DNA sequence: ACCTGAACACCGTTCAAGT
DNA sequence: ACCTGAACACCGTTCAAGT
């Protein structure tokens, strides 16, 4: 009866990544299982392991996709703009911050963001060591703030009843902390 | 043949929490499954649902345990000391930061840390709004930095080969960012 | 008040084998 | 180069029933 429909398509690494990102956007990280991803690609789960050695490495690929706006960044953007693009990129995908967090430690996701941040600071006439220090602080701040903000927003969307907390995490509080760090005085040592 | 060994013990909520913390310390978050926890307590997995409505709420309980040093804090501790205790508490347990991160958004874990931080800042003669703003920034920074640091340390311990990244996360870089935020000038708006 | 036993609907990963 | 099929060793959660 011959291959029905589009059944005999073969996929590239990028196809897999694109579908993973789609699943993430539409359903969130808990639904992004290797098995669900395989189902969506009309393939056996084991097929994914030809493209990625593990789920962790697949997620690292997804994190890079999420942070791809960091590549298309204006050369002259200032540090505040870079940080804002970083935050926006993570917020643009369901559980984006969590995916990025799970890969920073591997040195796979956030390095470009860090470099963009540091370069912007150097352009703003900070010396190298100071730019490095501020960029490091900024990066950790952005990740902490944004993951909090996104988790809270999504818990609300899922109807989880939250204790109301005095800790704010929205655009205003983000900018507030951002400027606080940017306007800190020289070195601390 | 009568109940063998100590088989007929019944557990309290605190017993379960204590064992969860032990499992976390010894094995890490991936090994802390409801089923493994039940096995360790010599109980059916379903028994845990008498004590906690879900794994998420169990982890919230674990997060509170992890952050309990925030309760025993010297009344006169300054903000830098409070932040350091916060970091140390998370670092003292395998995957501690990740557990805390997963519960901040629920308003269940980090609130006390925030209040301690804000109170310390008020004691240091900042007005309320400024203390709130700095404490919020600090909290997100501490969480971002510490989760990065811990993830990296543990990946190394597991022998995962890491790309070497320019982003530092150790005690020195923590203190550096900490002081940067603490010494930031007035409000930014 | 605390737990059992059985079931439901899932996971990530490996590996020989196929085309 | 890309995938199948089957298997292994797991998950969280529910629920009627027991003591």
Coordinates of C-alpha atoms (C1' of nucleotides) in Angstrom, one line a residue:
Chain A
X1 CA 0.0 0.0 0.0
X2 CA 3.1 2.2 -0.3
X3 CA 4.3 4.8 2.3
X4 CA 1.2 6.6 3.5
X5 CA 1.3 10.4 3.7
X6 CA 4.6 12.0 4.4
X7 CA 5.8 9.0 6.4
X8 CA 9.2 8.4 5.0
X9 CA 10.8 11.8 5.7
X10 CA 14.2 11.9 7.3
X11 CA 15.2 14.6 9.7
X12 CA 18.3 16.7 10.3
X13 CA 19.6 17.9 13.6
X14 CA 18.1 21.2 12.9
X15 CA 14.6 19.7 12.3
X16 CA 14.8 18.1 15.6
X17 CA 15.8 21.3 17.3
X18 CA 13.1 23.3 15.6
X19 CA 10.4 20.8 16.7
X20 CA 11.8 20.8 20.3
X21 CA 11.5 24.6 20.4
X22 CA 8.0 24.4 19.0
X23 CA 7.0 21.9 21.6
X24 CA 8.6 24.0 24.3
X25 CA 6.7 27.1 23.2
X26 CA 3.4 25.3 22.9
X27 CA 3.5 23.1 26.0
X28 CA 6.5 23.9 28.2
X29 CA 9.4 21.9 29.6
X30 CA 7.5 19.2 31.4
X31 CA 5.9 18.1 28.1
X32 CA 9.2 18.2 26.2
X33 CA 10.1 14.6 26.6
X34 CA 12.2 12.6 24.2
X35 CA 9.2 10.4 23.6
X36 CA 6.8 13.3 22.9
X37 CA 9.4 14.9 20.6
X38 CA 9.8 11.6 18.7
X39 CA 6.0 11.2 18.4
X40 CA 5.7 14.7 17.0
X41 CA 8.5 14.0 14.4
X42 CA 6.8 10.6 13.6
X43 CA 9.8 8.7 14.6
X44 CA 10.9 6.2 17.2
X45 CA 12.3 7.7 20.4
X46 CA 15.6 6.0 19.8
X47 CA 16.0 7.8 16.5
X48 CA 16.7 11.0 18.4
X49 CA 19.9 9.5 19.8
X50 CA 21.4 9.6 16.4
X51 CA 21.2 13.4 16.5
X52 CA 21.9 14.1 20.2
X53 CA 23.8 11.9 22.6
X54 CA 21.5 12.8 25.5
X55 CA 18.5 14.9 26.4
X56 CA 20.9 17.3 28.2
X57 CA 22.7 18.0 25.0
X58 CA 19.5 18.4 23.1
X59 CA 18.5 21.0 25.7
X60 CA 21.8 22.8 25.3
X61 CA 21.0 23.1 21.6
X62 CA 17.6 24.5 22.5
X63 CA 19.2 27.0 24.8
X64 CA 21.4 28.2 22.0
X65 CA 18.3 28.7 19.8
X66 CA 16.6 30.6 22.6
X67 CA 19.6 32.9 23.0
X68 CA 20.1 33.4 19.2
X69 CA 18.9 37.0 19.5
X70 CA 22.2 37.7 21.2
X71 CA 23.9 37.1 17.9
X72 CA 21.8 39.6 15.9
X73 CA 22.5 42.4 18.4
X74 CA 23.4 45.9 17.3
X75 CA 27.2 46.4 17.5
X76 CA 26.7 49.6 19.4
X77 CA 24.1 48.5 21.9
X78 CA 24.8 49.6 25.4
X79 CA 24.9 47.2 28.4
X80 CA 21.4 47.9 29.5
X81 CA 20.1 47.1 26.0
X82 CA 22.1 43.9 25.8
X83 CA 20.8 42.8 29.2
X84 CA 17.2 43.6 28.1
X85 CA 17.6 41.5 24.9
X86 CA 18.9 38.7 27.1
X87 CA 15.9 38.8 29.3
X88 CA 13.5 39.1 26.4
X89 CA 15.0 36.1 24.7
X90 CA 14.5 33.9 27.7
X91 CA 11.0 35.2 28.3
X92 CA 10.0 34.6 24.7
X93 CA 9.8 30.8 25.2
X94 CA 7.9 28.9 27.8
X95 CA 10.4 27.8 30.5
X96 CA 13.1 29.5 28.5
X97 CA 15.0 30.7 31.6
X98 CA 15.0 27.3 33.1
X99 CA 16.4 25.7 30.0
X100 CA 19.1 28.4 29.9
X101 CA 19.9 27.9 33.6
X102 CA 20.3 24.2 33.1
X103 CA 23.0 24.8 30.5
X104 CA 25.0 27.8 31.7
X105 CA 27.1 25.6 33.9
X106 CA 28.2 23.6 30.9
X107 CA 29.6 26.7 29.3
X108 CA 27.3 26.2 26.4
X109 CA 24.6 28.8 26.5
X110 CA 25.2 32.1 28.2
X111 CA 28.8 32.7 27.1
X112 CA 27.8 34.8 24.1
X113 CA 25.5 36.9 26.3
X114 CA 28.4 37.4 28.7
X115 CA 30.7 38.5 26.0
X116 CA 28.2 40.9 24.5
X117 CA 27.7 42.4 27.9
X118 CA 31.4 42.8 28.6
X119 CA 32.0 44.3 25.1
X120 CA 29.3 46.8 25.7
X121 CA 30.8 47.8 29.0
X122 CA 34.2 48.2 27.4
X123 CA 32.7 50.4 24.8
X124 CA 31.3 52.5 27.7
X125 CA 34.9 53.1 28.7
X126 CA 35.2 50.6 31.6
X127 CA 38.6 48.9 31.8
X128 CA 38.7 45.2 31.0
X129 CA 38.7 43.8 34.6
X130 CA 36.0 46.1 35.7
X131 CA 33.9 45.2 32.6
X132 CA 34.4 41.5 33.3
X133 CA 33.3 41.9 36.9
X134 CA 30.2 43.9 36.1
X135 CA 29.3 41.6 33.3
X136 CA 29.5 38.6 35.6
X137 CA 27.4 40.2 38.2
X138 CA 24.9 41.3 35.6
X139 CA 24.6 37.9 34.0
X140 CA 23.9 36.1 37.3
X141 CA 21.4 38.8 38.2
X142 CA 19.6 38.6 34.9
X143 CA 19.3 34.8 35.1
X144 CA 18.1 34.9 38.7
X145 CA 15.6 37.6 38.1
X146 CA 14.2 36.3 34.8
X147 CA 13.9 32.7 36.0
X148 CA 11.9 34.0 39.0
X149 CA 9.7 36.2 36.9
X150 CA 9.0 33.4 34.4
X151 CA 8.3 30.8 37.0
X152 CA 5.9 33.0 38.8
X153 CA 4.1 34.0 35.6
X154 CA 3.7 30.4 34.5
X155 CA 2.5 29.2 37.9
X156 CA -0.2 31.9 37.8
X157 CA -1.2 30.8 34.3
X158 CA -1.5 27.2 35.5
X159 CA -3.7 28.4 38.3
X160 CA -1.4 27.3 41.1
X161 CA -2.3 29.4 44.1
X162 CA 0.7 31.3 45.2
X163 CA 1.5 32.7 48.6
X164 CA 1.9 36.4 47.9
X165 CA 5.5 37.2 48.3
X166 CA 7.2 40.6 48.9
X167 CA 9.8 39.7 46.3
X168 CA 9.0 41.5 43.0
X169 CA 10.0 40.2 39.6
X170 CA 8.7 42.2 36.6
X171 CA 10.0 44.6 34.0
X172 CA 10.3 47.5 36.4
X173 CA 12.1 45.6 39.1
X174 CA 14.4 44.2 36.4
X175 CA 15.4 47.6 35.2
X176 CA 15.8 48.8 38.8
X177 CA 18.3 46.1 39.6
X178 CA 20.0 46.4 36.3
X179 CA 20.7 50.1 36.8
X180 CA 21.8 49.5 40.3
X181 CA 24.5 47.2 39.1
X182 CA 25.5 49.3 36.1
X183 CA 25.9 52.4 38.3
X184 CA 27.9 50.7 41.0
X185 CA 31.2 52.4 41.9
X186 CA 34.6 51.1 41.0
X187 CA 36.1 47.9 42.2
X188 CA 35.3 46.4 45.6
X189 CA 38.4 44.5 46.6
Chain B
X1 CA 6.4 -14.9 61.8
X2 CA 5.7 -11.5 63.3
X3 CA 6.9 -8.1 62.0
X4 CA 10.6 -8.5 61.1
X5 CA 13.2 -5.9 62.3
X6 CA 11.8 -2.4 62.7
X7 CA 9.2 -2.9 60.0
X8 CA 6.1 -1.4 61.6
X9 CA 7.4 2.1 62.2
X10 CA 5.1 4.9 61.2
X11 CA 6.5 8.2 60.0
X12 CA 5.7 11.9 60.6
X13 CA 6.0 14.6 58.0
X14 CA 9.3 15.6 59.6
X15 CA 10.7 12.1 59.3
X16 CA 9.9 12.2 55.6
X17 CA 11.5 15.6 55.2
X18 CA 14.6 14.5 57.1
X19 CA 15.1 11.5 54.9
X20 CA 14.5 13.5 51.7
X21 CA 17.2 15.9 52.9
X22 CA 19.5 13.0 53.6
X23 CA 18.9 11.5 50.2
X24 CA 19.5 14.8 48.6
X25 CA 22.9 15.3 50.4
X26 CA 24.1 11.8 49.6
X27 CA 22.8 11.4 46.1
X28 CA 21.5 14.7 44.6
X29 CA 18.2 15.8 43.1
X30 CA 18.0 13.3 40.2
X31 CA 18.1 10.4 42.7
X32 CA 15.5 12.0 45.0
X33 CA 12.4 10.3 43.5
X34 CA 9.2 9.7 45.5
X35 CA 9.9 6.0 44.9
X36 CA 13.5 6.0 46.1
X37 CA 12.4 8.1 49.2
X38 CA 9.6 5.6 49.9
X39 CA 12.1 2.7 49.6
X40 CA 14.4 4.4 52.1
X41 CA 11.6 4.8 54.5
X42 CA 10.5 1.2 54.0
X43 CA 7.1 2.3 52.9
X44 CA 5.0 2.2 49.7
X45 CA 5.4 5.2 47.4
X46 CA 1.7 6.1 47.8
X47 CA 2.3 6.5 51.6
X48 CA 4.2 9.7 50.9
X49 CA 1.0 11.3 49.5
X50 CA -0.5 11.2 53.0
X51 CA 2.2 13.6 54.1
X52 CA 2.6 15.8 50.9
X53 CA 0.1 16.4 48.2
X54 CA 2.8 16.4 45.5
X55 CA 6.5 16.1 44.9
X56 CA 6.6 19.8 44.3
X57 CA 5.2 20.5 47.8
X58 CA 7.7 18.0 49.3
X59 CA 10.5 19.9 47.6
X60 CA 9.1 23.2 49.0
X61 CA 9.5 21.6 52.4
X62 CA 13.0 20.5 51.6
X63 CA 13.8 24.1 50.5
X64 CA 12.6 25.4 53.8
X65 CA 14.9 23.0 55.6
X66 CA 17.8 24.0 53.4
X67 CA 17.2 27.7 54.2
X68 CA 16.6 27.1 58.0
X69 CA 20.0 28.8 58.8
X70 CA 18.2 32.1 57.8
X71 CA 16.2 31.7 61.0
X72 CA 19.1 31.3 63.3
X73 CA 20.8 34.4 62.0
X74 CA 22.3 37.0 64.4
X75 CA 19.9 39.9 64.8
X76 CA 22.6 42.4 64.0
X77 CA 24.1 40.7 61.0
X78 CA 24.8 43.1 58.1
X79 CA 23.5 42.5 54.6
X80 CA 26.7 41.0 53.3
X81 CA 26.7 38.5 56.2
X82 CA 23.0 37.6 55.5
X83 CA 23.7 37.1 51.8
X84 CA 26.7 34.9 52.6
X85 CA 24.7 32.7 55.0
X86 CA 22.0 32.4 52.2
X87 CA 24.7 31.3 49.7
X88 CA 26.3 28.9 52.2
X89 CA 22.9 27.3 53.1
X90 CA 22.2 26.6 49.4
X91 CA 25.8 25.3 48.8
X92 CA 25.6 23.0 51.9
X93 CA 23.3 20.5 50.2
X94 CA 23.7 18.8 46.8
X95 CA 21.6 20.7 44.3
X96 CA 20.4 23.0 47.1
X97 CA 20.3 26.0 44.8
X98 CA 18.1 24.2 42.3
X99 CA 15.7 23.1 44.9
X100 CA 15.4 26.6 46.2
X101 CA 15.0 28.1 42.7
X102 CA 12.2 25.7 42.0
X103 CA 10.3 27.1 45.0
X104 CA 11.0 30.8 45.1
X105 CA 8.3 31.5 42.6
X106 CA 5.7 29.8 44.9
X107 CA 6.6 32.4 47.5
X108 CA 7.5 29.5 49.8
X109 CA 11.3 29.4 50.2
X110 CA 13.2 32.6 49.8
X111 CA 10.9 35.0 51.5
X112 CA 12.6 34.8 54.8
X113 CA 15.9 35.4 53.2
X114 CA 14.5 38.5 51.5
X115 CA 13.2 39.8 54.8
X116 CA 16.4 39.3 56.6
X117 CA 18.2 41.0 53.8
X118 CA 15.9 44.0 53.8
X119 CA 15.9 44.3 57.6
X120 CA 19.7 44.3 57.6
X121 CA 19.7 47.1 55.0
X122 CA 17.2 49.1 57.1
X123 CA 19.5 48.7 60.1
X124 CA 22.3 50.1 57.8
X125 CA 20.2 53.3 57.5
X126 CA 18.6 52.8 54.1
X127 CA 15.1 53.9 53.8
X128 CA 12.4 51.3 53.3
X129 CA 11.9 51.5 49.5
X130 CA 15.6 51.6 48.9
X131 CA 16.2 48.6 51.2
X132 CA 13.4 46.7 49.4
X133 CA 15.0 47.5 46.0
X134 CA 18.5 46.4 47.0
X135 CA 17.2 43.3 48.8
X136 CA 15.3 42.2 45.7
X137 CA 18.3 42.8 43.4
X138 CA 20.6 40.9 45.9
X139 CA 18.3 38.0 46.2
X140 CA 18.1 37.4 42.5
X141 CA 21.8 37.9 42.2
X142 CA 22.6 35.4 45.0
X143 CA 20.3 32.8 43.4
X144 CA 21.7 33.2 40.0
X145 CA 25.3 33.2 41.1
X146 CA 25.0 30.3 43.5
X147 CA 23.0 28.0 41.2
X148 CA 25.7 28.6 38.5
X149 CA 28.5 27.9 41.0
X150 CA 26.9 24.7 42.3
X151 CA 25.9 23.4 38.9
X152 CA 29.4 23.8 37.7
X153 CA 31.0 22.2 40.8
X154 CA 28.7 19.2 40.5
X155 CA 29.2 18.8 36.8
X156 CA 32.9 18.7 37.4
X157 CA 32.5 16.1 40.2
X158 CA 30.5 13.9 37.8
X159 CA 33.3 14.2 35.3
X160 CA 31.2 16.0 32.7
X161 CA 33.7 17.7 30.4
X162 CA 32.9 21.4 30.4
X163 CA 33.7 24.0 27.8
X164 CA 35.8 26.5 29.8
X165 CA 33.7 29.6 30.1
X166 CA 34.8 33.1 30.9
X167 CA 32.0 33.4 33.4
X168 CA 33.3 33.0 37.0
X169 CA 31.3 31.7 39.9
X170 CA 33.2 31.1 43.1
X171 CA 33.5 32.8 46.5
X172 CA 35.5 35.7 45.2
X173 CA 33.3 36.5 42.3
X174 CA 30.3 36.2 44.7
X175 CA 31.7 38.7 47.1
X176 CA 32.7 41.0 44.2
X177 CA 29.1 41.2 42.8
X178 CA 27.7 41.4 46.3
X179 CA 29.6 44.5 47.2
X180 CA 28.9 46.0 43.8
X181 CA 25.2 45.8 44.5
X182 CA 25.5 46.9 48.1
X183 CA 27.5 50.0 47.2
X184 CA 25.3 51.1 44.4
X185 CA 24.1 54.7 44.5
X186 CA 20.6 55.8 45.4
X187 CA 17.5 55.1 43.3
X188 CA 17.7 54.7 39.6
X189 CA 14.2 55.9 38.4
Chain C
dA1 C1' -3.4 8.8 61.7
dC2 C1' -0.8 6.4 58.6
dC3 C1' -0.2 2.9 55.3
dT4 C1' -0.8 -1.1 51.5
dG5 C1' -1.4 -2.9 46.8
dA6 C1' -2.5 -2.5 42.5
dA7 C1' -3.0 0.1 38.7
dC8 C1' -2.4 4.1 35.0
dA9 C1' 0.1 6.5 32.1
dC10 C1' 4.3 7.7 31.5
dC11 C1' 10.0 8.5 31.4
dG12 C1' 15.5 8.3 29.3
dT13 C1' 18.6 5.3 27.2
dT14 C1' 20.8 1.2 24.8
dC15 C1' 21.5 -1.8 21.1
dA16 C1' 21.3 -4.9 17.4
dA17 C1' 19.4 -4.6 13.1
dG18 C1' 17.5 -2.5 9.0
dT19 C1' 17.6 0.7 4.5
Chain D
dA1 C1' 23.1 8.8 7.0
dC2 C1' 19.2 8.0 9.5
dC3 C1' 15.9 5.0 11.5
dT4 C1' 13.1 0.7 13.7
dG5 C1' 11.8 -2.5 17.4
dA6 C1' 12.3 -4.3 21.5
dA7 C1' 13.9 -4.2 25.8
dC8 C1' 15.7 -2.3 30.6
dA9 C1' 15.0 0.1 34.5
dC10 C1' 12.7 3.5 35.9
dC11 C1' 9.0 7.7 37.0
dG12 C1' 4.6 10.6 39.7
dT13 C1' 0.0 10.0 41.1
dT14 C1' -4.6 8.0 42.3
dC15 C1' -7.6 5.3 44.9
dA16 C1' -10.0 1.8 47.3
dA17 C1' -9.0 -0.6 51.2
dG18 C1' -6.7 -1.9 55.4
dT19 C1' -5.2 -1.1 60.7

